[in-house]
């Protein structure tokens, strides 16, 4: 669905490449999470998919086609994008912010408004919030609006750049639930970026752990990372032995289970 083929990017004036020789394939209908420390090239990689950044070398294929030479505007409209810092226009209402994206994809005024309300409901917000301005929203609400905007054109690909960065852990968990529900209810291929390994483990079917310059440290499922970390560095990043325990629901109680499936305790 999305293929990075040996892409590199050095920003003008920068001594080191932001991304050096990165290759990876994102499969249709899956959720892939790029995780790694700040500055390791996650945003750069994500923006290569909708051509907001062009690689200096290598190529990116989307839906089987090299996007290098094609129509950048059409490509961008066909891909949902939730920006790292929300990216809502401050002088437009919430509904206008969302509807504007639907309008760009060809919806009429009325249809775009209806669709905006529908998207607000989808991300768990009251459509009445549509008449507010972005500054009148809480951090969690604003992030939900960002997701609503990313989904409004019904894209088959959704890019999300640290979509839940600015919210407290409880709200964050609620938003993650929302993404899990969207994953269940749509066929959307999601490529998401985070620096939070727990978020990556919760949401990613496949997780790509990146180091400096977009170097791949390990690729796999959450289980792969936890049960067989590729290196000592990966083991430390993913929390080492602490992660041998996971939480499961059992007859209405939350129990701690180790990696062999043995129950180690019950949470109060
Ligand atoms: P991440 O999203 O993982 O934090 P980025 O892709 O934003 O990483 O950045 C990777 C590297 O490229 C960083 O060193 C960053 O400072 C640099 N960088 C990012 N965007 C630009 C830019 N527009 N101009 C110059 N350097 C940039
Ligand atoms: Mg970033």
Short mmCIF file of N, CA and C and ligand atoms in Angstrom, two decimals, residues 38-39 41-44 84-85 161-162 193, ligand 2:
data_model
loop_
_atom_site.label_atom_id
_atom_site.label_comp_id
_atom_site.label_asym_id
_atom_site.label_seq_id
_atom_site.Cartn_x
_atom_site.Cartn_y
_atom_site.Cartn_z
N UNK A 38 12.70 11.72 19.72
CA UNK A 38 12.52 12.99 19.01
C UNK A 38 13.71 13.23 18.08
N UNK A 39 13.43 13.67 16.86
CA UNK A 39 14.49 14.01 15.92
C UNK A 39 15.02 12.86 15.10
N UNK A 41 13.57 11.34 12.66
CA UNK A 41 13.14 11.37 11.27
C UNK A 41 11.72 10.88 11.02
N UNK A 42 10.93 10.72 12.07
CA UNK A 42 9.57 10.16 11.92
C UNK A 42 8.68 11.07 11.08
N UNK A 43 8.65 12.36 11.42
CA UNK A 43 7.79 13.29 10.68
C UNK A 43 8.26 13.39 9.23
N UNK A 44 9.56 13.41 9.03
CA UNK A 44 10.10 13.47 7.67
C UNK A 44 9.60 12.29 6.84
N UNK A 84 1.08 17.00 13.47
CA UNK A 84 1.67 16.89 14.80
C UNK A 84 1.08 17.91 15.77
N UNK A 85 0.86 19.13 15.32
CA UNK A 85 0.34 20.13 16.26
C UNK A 85 -1.08 20.54 15.91
N UNK A 161 0.48 12.08 12.81
CA UNK A 161 1.77 12.46 13.37
C UNK A 161 1.60 12.86 14.83
N UNK A 162 1.99 11.99 15.74
CA UNK A 162 1.84 12.23 17.18
C UNK A 162 0.46 12.84 17.47
N UNK A 193 2.79 7.96 13.74
CA UNK A 193 4.08 8.26 14.33
C UNK A 193 3.89 8.62 15.80
MG1 LIG B 2 7.93 14.75 14.52
#
